[in-house]
Coordinates of C-alpha atoms and ligand atoms in Angstrom, one line a residue:
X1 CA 12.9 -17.8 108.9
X2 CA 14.6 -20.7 110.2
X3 CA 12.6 -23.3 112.4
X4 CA 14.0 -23.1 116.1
X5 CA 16.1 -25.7 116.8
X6 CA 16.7 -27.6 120.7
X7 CA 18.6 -30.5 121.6
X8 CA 16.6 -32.6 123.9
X9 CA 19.6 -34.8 124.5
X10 CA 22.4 -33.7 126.4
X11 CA 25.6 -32.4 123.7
X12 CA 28.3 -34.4 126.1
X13 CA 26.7 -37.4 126.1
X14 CA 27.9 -40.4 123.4
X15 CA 25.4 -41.0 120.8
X16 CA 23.4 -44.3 120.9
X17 CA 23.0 -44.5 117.4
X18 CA 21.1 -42.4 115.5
X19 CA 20.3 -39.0 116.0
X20 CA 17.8 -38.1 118.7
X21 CA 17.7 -34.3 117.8
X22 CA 14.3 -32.4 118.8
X23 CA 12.9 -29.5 116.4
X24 CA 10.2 -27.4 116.7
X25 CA 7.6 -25.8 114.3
X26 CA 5.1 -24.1 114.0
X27 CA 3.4 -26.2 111.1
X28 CA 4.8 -29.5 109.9
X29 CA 3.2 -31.2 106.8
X30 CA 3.8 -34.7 105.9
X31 CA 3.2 -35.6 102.4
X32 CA 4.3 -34.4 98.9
X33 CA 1.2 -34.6 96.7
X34 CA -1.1 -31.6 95.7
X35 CA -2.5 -31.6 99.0
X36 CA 0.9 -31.5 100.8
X37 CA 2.3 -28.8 98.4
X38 CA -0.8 -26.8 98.1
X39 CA -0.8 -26.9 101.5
X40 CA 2.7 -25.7 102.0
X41 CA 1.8 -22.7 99.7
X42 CA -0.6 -21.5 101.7
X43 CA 0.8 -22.1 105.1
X44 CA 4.2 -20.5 104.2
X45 CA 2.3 -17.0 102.5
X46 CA 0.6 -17.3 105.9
X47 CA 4.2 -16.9 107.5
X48 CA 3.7 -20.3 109.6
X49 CA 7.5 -21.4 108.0
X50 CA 6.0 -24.8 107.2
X51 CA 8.6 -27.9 106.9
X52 CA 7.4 -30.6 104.9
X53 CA 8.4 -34.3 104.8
X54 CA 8.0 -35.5 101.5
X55 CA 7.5 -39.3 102.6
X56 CA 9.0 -42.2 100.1
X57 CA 7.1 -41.0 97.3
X58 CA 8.0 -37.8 96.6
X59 CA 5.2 -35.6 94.6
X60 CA 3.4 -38.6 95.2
X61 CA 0.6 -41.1 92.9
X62 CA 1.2 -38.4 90.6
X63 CA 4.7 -39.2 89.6
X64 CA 3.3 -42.3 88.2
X65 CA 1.0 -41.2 86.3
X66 CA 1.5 -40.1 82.5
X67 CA -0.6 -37.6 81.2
X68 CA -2.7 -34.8 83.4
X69 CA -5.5 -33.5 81.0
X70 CA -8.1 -32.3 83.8
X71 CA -6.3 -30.1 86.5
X72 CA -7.3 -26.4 85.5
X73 CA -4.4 -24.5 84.4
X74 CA -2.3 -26.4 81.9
X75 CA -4.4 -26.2 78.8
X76 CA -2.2 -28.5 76.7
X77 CA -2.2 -31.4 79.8
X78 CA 1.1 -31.7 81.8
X79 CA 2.8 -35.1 83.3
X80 CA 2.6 -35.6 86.1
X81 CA 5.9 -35.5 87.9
X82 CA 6.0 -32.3 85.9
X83 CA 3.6 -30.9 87.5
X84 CA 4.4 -32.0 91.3
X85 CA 7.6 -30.7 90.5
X86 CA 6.3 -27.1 89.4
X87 CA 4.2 -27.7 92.7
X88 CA 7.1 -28.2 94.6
X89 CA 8.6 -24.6 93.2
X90 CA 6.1 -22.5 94.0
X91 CA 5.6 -24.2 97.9
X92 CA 9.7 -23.4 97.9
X93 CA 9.6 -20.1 96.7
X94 CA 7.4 -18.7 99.4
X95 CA 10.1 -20.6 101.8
X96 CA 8.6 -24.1 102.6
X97 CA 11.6 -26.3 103.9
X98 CA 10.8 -29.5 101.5
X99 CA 12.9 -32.6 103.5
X100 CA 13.2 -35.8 102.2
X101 CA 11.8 -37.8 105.0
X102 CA 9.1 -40.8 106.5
X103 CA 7.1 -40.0 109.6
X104 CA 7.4 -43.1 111.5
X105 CA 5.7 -42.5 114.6
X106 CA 3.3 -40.0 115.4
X107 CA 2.3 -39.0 119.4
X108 CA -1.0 -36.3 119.2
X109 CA -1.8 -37.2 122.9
X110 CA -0.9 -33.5 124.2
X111 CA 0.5 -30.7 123.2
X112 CA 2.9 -29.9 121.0
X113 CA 2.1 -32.7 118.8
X114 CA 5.1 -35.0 118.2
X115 CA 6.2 -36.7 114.8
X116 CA 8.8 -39.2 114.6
X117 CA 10.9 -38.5 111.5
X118 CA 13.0 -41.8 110.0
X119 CA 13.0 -43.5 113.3
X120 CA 15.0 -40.8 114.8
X121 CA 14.1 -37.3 114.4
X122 CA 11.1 -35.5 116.6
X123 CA 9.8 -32.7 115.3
X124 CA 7.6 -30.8 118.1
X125 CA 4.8 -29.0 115.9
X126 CA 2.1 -26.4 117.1
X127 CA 0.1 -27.3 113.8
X128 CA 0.1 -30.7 111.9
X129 CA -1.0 -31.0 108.4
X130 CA -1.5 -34.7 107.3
X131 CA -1.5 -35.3 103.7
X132 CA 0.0 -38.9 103.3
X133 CA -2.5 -39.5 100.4
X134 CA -3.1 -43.7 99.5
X135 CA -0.9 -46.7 98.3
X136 CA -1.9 -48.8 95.7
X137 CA -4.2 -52.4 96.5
X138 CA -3.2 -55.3 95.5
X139 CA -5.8 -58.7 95.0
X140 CA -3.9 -60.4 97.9
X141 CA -2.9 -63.8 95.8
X142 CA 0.5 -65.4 97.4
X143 CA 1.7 -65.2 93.6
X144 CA 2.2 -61.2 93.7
X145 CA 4.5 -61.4 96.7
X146 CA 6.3 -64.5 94.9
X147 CA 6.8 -62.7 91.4
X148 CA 6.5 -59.1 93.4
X149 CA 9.6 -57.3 90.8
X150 CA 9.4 -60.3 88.7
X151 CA 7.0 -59.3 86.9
X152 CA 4.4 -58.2 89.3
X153 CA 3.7 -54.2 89.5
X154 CA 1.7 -52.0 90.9
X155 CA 2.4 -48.7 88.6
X156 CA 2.7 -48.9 84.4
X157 CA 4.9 -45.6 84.1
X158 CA 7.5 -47.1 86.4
X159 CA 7.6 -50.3 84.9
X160 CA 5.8 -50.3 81.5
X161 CA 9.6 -49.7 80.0
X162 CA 10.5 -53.4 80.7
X163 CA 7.8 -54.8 78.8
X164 CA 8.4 -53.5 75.6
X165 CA 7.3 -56.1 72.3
X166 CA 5.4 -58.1 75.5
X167 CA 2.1 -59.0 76.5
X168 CA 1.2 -57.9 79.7
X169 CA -2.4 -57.9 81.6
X170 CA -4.0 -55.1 83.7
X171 CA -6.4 -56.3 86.5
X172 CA -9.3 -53.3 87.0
X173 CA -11.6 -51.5 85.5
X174 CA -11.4 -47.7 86.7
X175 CA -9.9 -44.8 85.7
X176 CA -6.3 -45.8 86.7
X177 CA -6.5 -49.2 85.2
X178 CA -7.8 -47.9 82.2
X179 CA -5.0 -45.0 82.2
X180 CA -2.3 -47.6 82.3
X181 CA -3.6 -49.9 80.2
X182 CA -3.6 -47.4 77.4
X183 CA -0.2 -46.2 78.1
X184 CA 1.3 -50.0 78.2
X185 CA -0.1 -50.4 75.1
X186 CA 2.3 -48.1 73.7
X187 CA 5.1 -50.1 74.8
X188 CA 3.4 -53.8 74.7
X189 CA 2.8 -56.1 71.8
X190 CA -1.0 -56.5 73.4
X191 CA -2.7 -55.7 76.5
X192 CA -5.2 -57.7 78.3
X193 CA -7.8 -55.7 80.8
X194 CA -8.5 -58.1 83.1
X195 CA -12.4 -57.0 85.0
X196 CA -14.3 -58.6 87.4
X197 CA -17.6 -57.3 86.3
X198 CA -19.0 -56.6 82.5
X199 CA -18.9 -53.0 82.3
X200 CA -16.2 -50.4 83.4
X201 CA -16.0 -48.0 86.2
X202 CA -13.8 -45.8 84.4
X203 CA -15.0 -42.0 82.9
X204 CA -16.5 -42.4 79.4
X205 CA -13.4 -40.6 77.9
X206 CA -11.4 -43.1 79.6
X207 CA -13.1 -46.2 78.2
X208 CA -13.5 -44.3 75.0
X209 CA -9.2 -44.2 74.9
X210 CA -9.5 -48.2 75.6
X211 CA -11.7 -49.3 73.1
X212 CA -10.2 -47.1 70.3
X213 CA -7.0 -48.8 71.0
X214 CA -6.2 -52.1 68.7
X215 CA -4.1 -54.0 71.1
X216 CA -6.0 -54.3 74.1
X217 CA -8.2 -56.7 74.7
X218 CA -10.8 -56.6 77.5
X219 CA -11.9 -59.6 79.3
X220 CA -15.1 -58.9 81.0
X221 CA -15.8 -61.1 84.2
X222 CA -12.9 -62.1 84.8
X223 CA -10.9 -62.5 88.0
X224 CA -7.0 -63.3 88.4
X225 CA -6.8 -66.4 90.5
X226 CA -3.1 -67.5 90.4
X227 CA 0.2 -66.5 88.4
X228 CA 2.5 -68.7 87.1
X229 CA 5.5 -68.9 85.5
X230 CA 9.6 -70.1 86.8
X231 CA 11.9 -67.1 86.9
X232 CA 9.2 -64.5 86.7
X233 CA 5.6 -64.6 85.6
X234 CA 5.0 -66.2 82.5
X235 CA 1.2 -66.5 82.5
X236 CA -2.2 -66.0 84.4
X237 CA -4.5 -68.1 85.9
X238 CA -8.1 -66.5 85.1
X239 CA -11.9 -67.1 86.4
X240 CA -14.3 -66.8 83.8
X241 CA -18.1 -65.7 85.0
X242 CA -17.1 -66.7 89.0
X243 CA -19.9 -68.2 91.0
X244 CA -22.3 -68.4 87.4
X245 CA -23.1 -72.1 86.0
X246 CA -20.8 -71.1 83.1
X247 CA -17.6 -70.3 85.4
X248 CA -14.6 -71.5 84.0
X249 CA -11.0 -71.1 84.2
X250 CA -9.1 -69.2 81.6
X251 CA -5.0 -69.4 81.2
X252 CA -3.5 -66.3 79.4
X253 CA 0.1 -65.9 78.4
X254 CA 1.9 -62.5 79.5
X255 CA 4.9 -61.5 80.9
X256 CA 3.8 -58.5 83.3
X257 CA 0.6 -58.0 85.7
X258 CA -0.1 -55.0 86.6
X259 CA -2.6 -53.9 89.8
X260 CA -4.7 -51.1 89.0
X261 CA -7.6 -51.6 91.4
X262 CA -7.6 -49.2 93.6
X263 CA -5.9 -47.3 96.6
X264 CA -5.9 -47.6 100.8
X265 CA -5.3 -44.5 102.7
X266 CA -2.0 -44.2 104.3
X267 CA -3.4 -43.4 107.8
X268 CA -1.9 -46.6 109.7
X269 CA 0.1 -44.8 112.4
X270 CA -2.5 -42.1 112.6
X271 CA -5.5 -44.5 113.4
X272 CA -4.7 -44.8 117.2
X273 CA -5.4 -40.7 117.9
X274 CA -7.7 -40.6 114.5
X275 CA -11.0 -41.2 113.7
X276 CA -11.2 -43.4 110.7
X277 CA -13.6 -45.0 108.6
X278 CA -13.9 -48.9 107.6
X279 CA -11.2 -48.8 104.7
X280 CA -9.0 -46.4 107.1
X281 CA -9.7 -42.9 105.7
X282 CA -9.4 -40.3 108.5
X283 CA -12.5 -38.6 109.3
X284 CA -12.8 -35.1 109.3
X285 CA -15.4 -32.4 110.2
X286 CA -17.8 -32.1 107.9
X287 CA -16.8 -28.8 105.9
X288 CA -13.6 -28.1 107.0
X289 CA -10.2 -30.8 107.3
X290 CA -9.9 -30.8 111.0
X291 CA -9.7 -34.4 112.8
X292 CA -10.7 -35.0 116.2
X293 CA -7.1 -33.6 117.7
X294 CA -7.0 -29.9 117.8
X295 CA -4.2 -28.5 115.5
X296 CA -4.3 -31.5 113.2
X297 CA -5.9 -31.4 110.4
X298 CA -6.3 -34.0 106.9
X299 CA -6.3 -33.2 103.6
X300 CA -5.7 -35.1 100.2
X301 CA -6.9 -38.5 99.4
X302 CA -5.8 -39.3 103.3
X303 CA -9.6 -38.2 104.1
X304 CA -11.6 -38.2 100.7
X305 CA -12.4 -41.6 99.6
X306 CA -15.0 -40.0 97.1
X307 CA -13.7 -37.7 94.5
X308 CA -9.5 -38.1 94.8
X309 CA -8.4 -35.9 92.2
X310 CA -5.8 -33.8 92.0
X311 CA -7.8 -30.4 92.0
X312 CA -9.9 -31.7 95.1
X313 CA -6.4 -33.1 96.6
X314 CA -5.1 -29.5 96.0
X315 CA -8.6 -27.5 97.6
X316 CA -8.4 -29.3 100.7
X317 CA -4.9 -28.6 100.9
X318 CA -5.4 -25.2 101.0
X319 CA -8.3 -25.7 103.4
X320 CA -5.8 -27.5 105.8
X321 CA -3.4 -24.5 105.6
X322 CA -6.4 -22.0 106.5
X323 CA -8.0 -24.1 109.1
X324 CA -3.8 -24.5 110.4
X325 CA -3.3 -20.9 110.7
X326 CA -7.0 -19.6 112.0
X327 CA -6.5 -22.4 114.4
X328 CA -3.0 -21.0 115.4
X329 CA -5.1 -17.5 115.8
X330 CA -7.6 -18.6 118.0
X331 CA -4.7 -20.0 120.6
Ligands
NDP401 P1 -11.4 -47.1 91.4 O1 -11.8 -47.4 92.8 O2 -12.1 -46.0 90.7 O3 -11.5 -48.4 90.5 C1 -11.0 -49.6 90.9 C2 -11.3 -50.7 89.9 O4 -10.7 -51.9 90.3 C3 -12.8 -50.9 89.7 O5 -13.0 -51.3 88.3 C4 -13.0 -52.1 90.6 O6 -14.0 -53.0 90.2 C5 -11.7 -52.9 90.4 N1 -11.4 -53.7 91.6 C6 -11.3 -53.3 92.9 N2 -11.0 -54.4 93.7 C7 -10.9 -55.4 92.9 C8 -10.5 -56.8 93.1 N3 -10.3 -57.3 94.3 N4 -10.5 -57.6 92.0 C9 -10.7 -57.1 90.7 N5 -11.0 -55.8 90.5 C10 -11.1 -55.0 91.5 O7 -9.8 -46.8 91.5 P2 -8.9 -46.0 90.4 O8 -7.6 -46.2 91.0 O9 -9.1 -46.5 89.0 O10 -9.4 -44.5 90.5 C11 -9.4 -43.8 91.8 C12 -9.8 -42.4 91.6 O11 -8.8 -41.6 90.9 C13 -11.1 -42.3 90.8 O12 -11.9 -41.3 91.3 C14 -10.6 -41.9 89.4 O13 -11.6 -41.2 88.7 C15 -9.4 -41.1 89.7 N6 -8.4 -41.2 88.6 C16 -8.4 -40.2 87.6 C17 -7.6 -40.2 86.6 C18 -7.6 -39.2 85.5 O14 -8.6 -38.5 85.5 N7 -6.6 -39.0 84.7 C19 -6.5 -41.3 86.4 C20 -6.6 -42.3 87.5 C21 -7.5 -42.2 88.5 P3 -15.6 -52.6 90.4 O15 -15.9 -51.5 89.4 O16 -16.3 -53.9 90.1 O17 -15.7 -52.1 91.8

């Protein structure tokens, strides 16, 4: 069924640029990784005709990462874009409207709820599933804004290509930055891992992957301090054993960086009706994905700052869809 459609401006009058159409929905859902499609799959075998925006990133962090070896289901692994894409497939086939689309503005002050699509577009939903998931961090040096493209990256599968016969560094010791490190080292000459402290964060199978592979080399207790380098970076400025009697400063020569420590939860134009935690995750209650608005409810690494995996992503998806439609029930 098709969502109901209203004009809340009148047809005669001239455009001031833009579209100001309204649309209304039962169950919008903004985001496009498991938690977003999962959520779609539900929510549309409900019947609640979910739309979906799929934000910037469609299928989300998953599209840039290589391998999947631990969601259940794909015995042999899967890549990931793959796999958000079969995601996608199954949310379309039981009739989720999948939009490419970035809610700009959100208004959860009464009811229905309001979401501003692309700076133009309201959607008027009875139900709103957030599932915006997290962006990547980066250190924060003026040096990754000056070589940002030039050198500077934020995500290996995207960009790994261009660095083919190179040396390149990865700043981070977790799962990701171990992930990407071994998959640059496919394409690199050598790989430095740079970490701040002297042991990894990373799963053991993870680390396991790193030290088995000849061309990286790990450089424990060290931070990135400065990049240097004229038309792109050529080289990284490095702090040996910070704040220790011992600190020194270590140059390296490489010709990509590459930020893999950590994510921030995309809840910026939520926080203002939200609860949210320190770092910006929205809160939910305890067992369940609802916020503090009625009829809106979190799911994905948007609210779990803890486990963010796919397969959790995915569950609370599916809890966002239930919660959505017993919600709807209970009106
Ligand atoms: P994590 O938060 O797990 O790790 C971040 C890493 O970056 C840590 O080593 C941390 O150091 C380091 N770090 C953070 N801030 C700085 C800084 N300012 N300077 C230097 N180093 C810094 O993030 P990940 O993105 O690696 O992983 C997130 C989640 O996703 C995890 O749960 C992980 O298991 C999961 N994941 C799973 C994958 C898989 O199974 N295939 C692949 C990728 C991620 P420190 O340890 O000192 O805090």
């Amino acid at each position: 069924m098709e969502p109901i459609k209203t004009m809340n401006i009148n047809d005669d009058e001239p455009s001031h640029g833009g579209s100001q159409e309204t649309e209304k929905v039962r169950c919008l859902i903004i985001g496009s990784g498991p938690a977003g499609y999962t959520a779609a799959i539900y929510a549309s075998r409900a019947n609640l005709n979910p739309v979906l925006y799929t934000g910037m990133e469609m299928g989300g962090q998953l599209t840039t990462t290589t391998e999947v070896e631990n969601y259940p289901g794909y015995p042999d692994g899967v890549t990931g874009p793959q796999m958000m894409e079969d995601f996608k497939k199954q949310a379309e086939r039981f009739g989720t409207d999948v939009r490419f689309g970035i809610a700009t503005k959100v208004d959860f002050s009464g009811r229905p709820h309001k979401v501003i699509i692309d700076d133009k577009k309201t959607i008027e939903a009875d139900t709103v599933i957030l599932a915006t998931g997290a962006t990547a961090k980066y250190l924060g040096l003026e040096a990754e804004k000056k070589y940002a493209g030039m050198g500077v990256s934020a995500c290996a599968t995207c960009d790994g290509f261009f660095y083919k016969g190179k040396d390149v560094a990865v700043v981070g010791g977790g799962d990701t930055a171990c992930e990407e490190a071994t998959y640059l080292a496919g394409l690199a000459n050598k790989v430095y891992m740079i970490v701040r402290r002297d042991v990894f964060r990373a799963s053991k199978a993870m680390q396991e992957r790193v030290f088995k592979t000849k061309n990286i080399e790990i450089l424990w207790k060290h931070q990135a301090v400065d990049l240097f380098g004229k038309d792109g970076v050529e080289g990284a400025v490095l702090v040996k054993n910070k704040g220790e009697e011992n600190e020194e400063e270590v140059r390296i020569r490489i010709d990509g960086f590459f930020l893999a420590i950590g994510h921030t939860p995309n809840s910026d134009i939520f926080k203002v009706f939200l609860d949210t935690d320190d770092v910006g995750y929205v809160r939910t209650s305890p067992g369940t994905t609802k916020t503090r608005v009625p009829g809106v409810f979190a799911c994905g690494d948007l609210q779990d700052s803890h486990y963010r995996q796919a397969v959790t992503a995915a569950g609370t998806g599916c809890m966002a869809a239930i919660d959505a439609e017993r919600w709807l029930a209970e009106q």
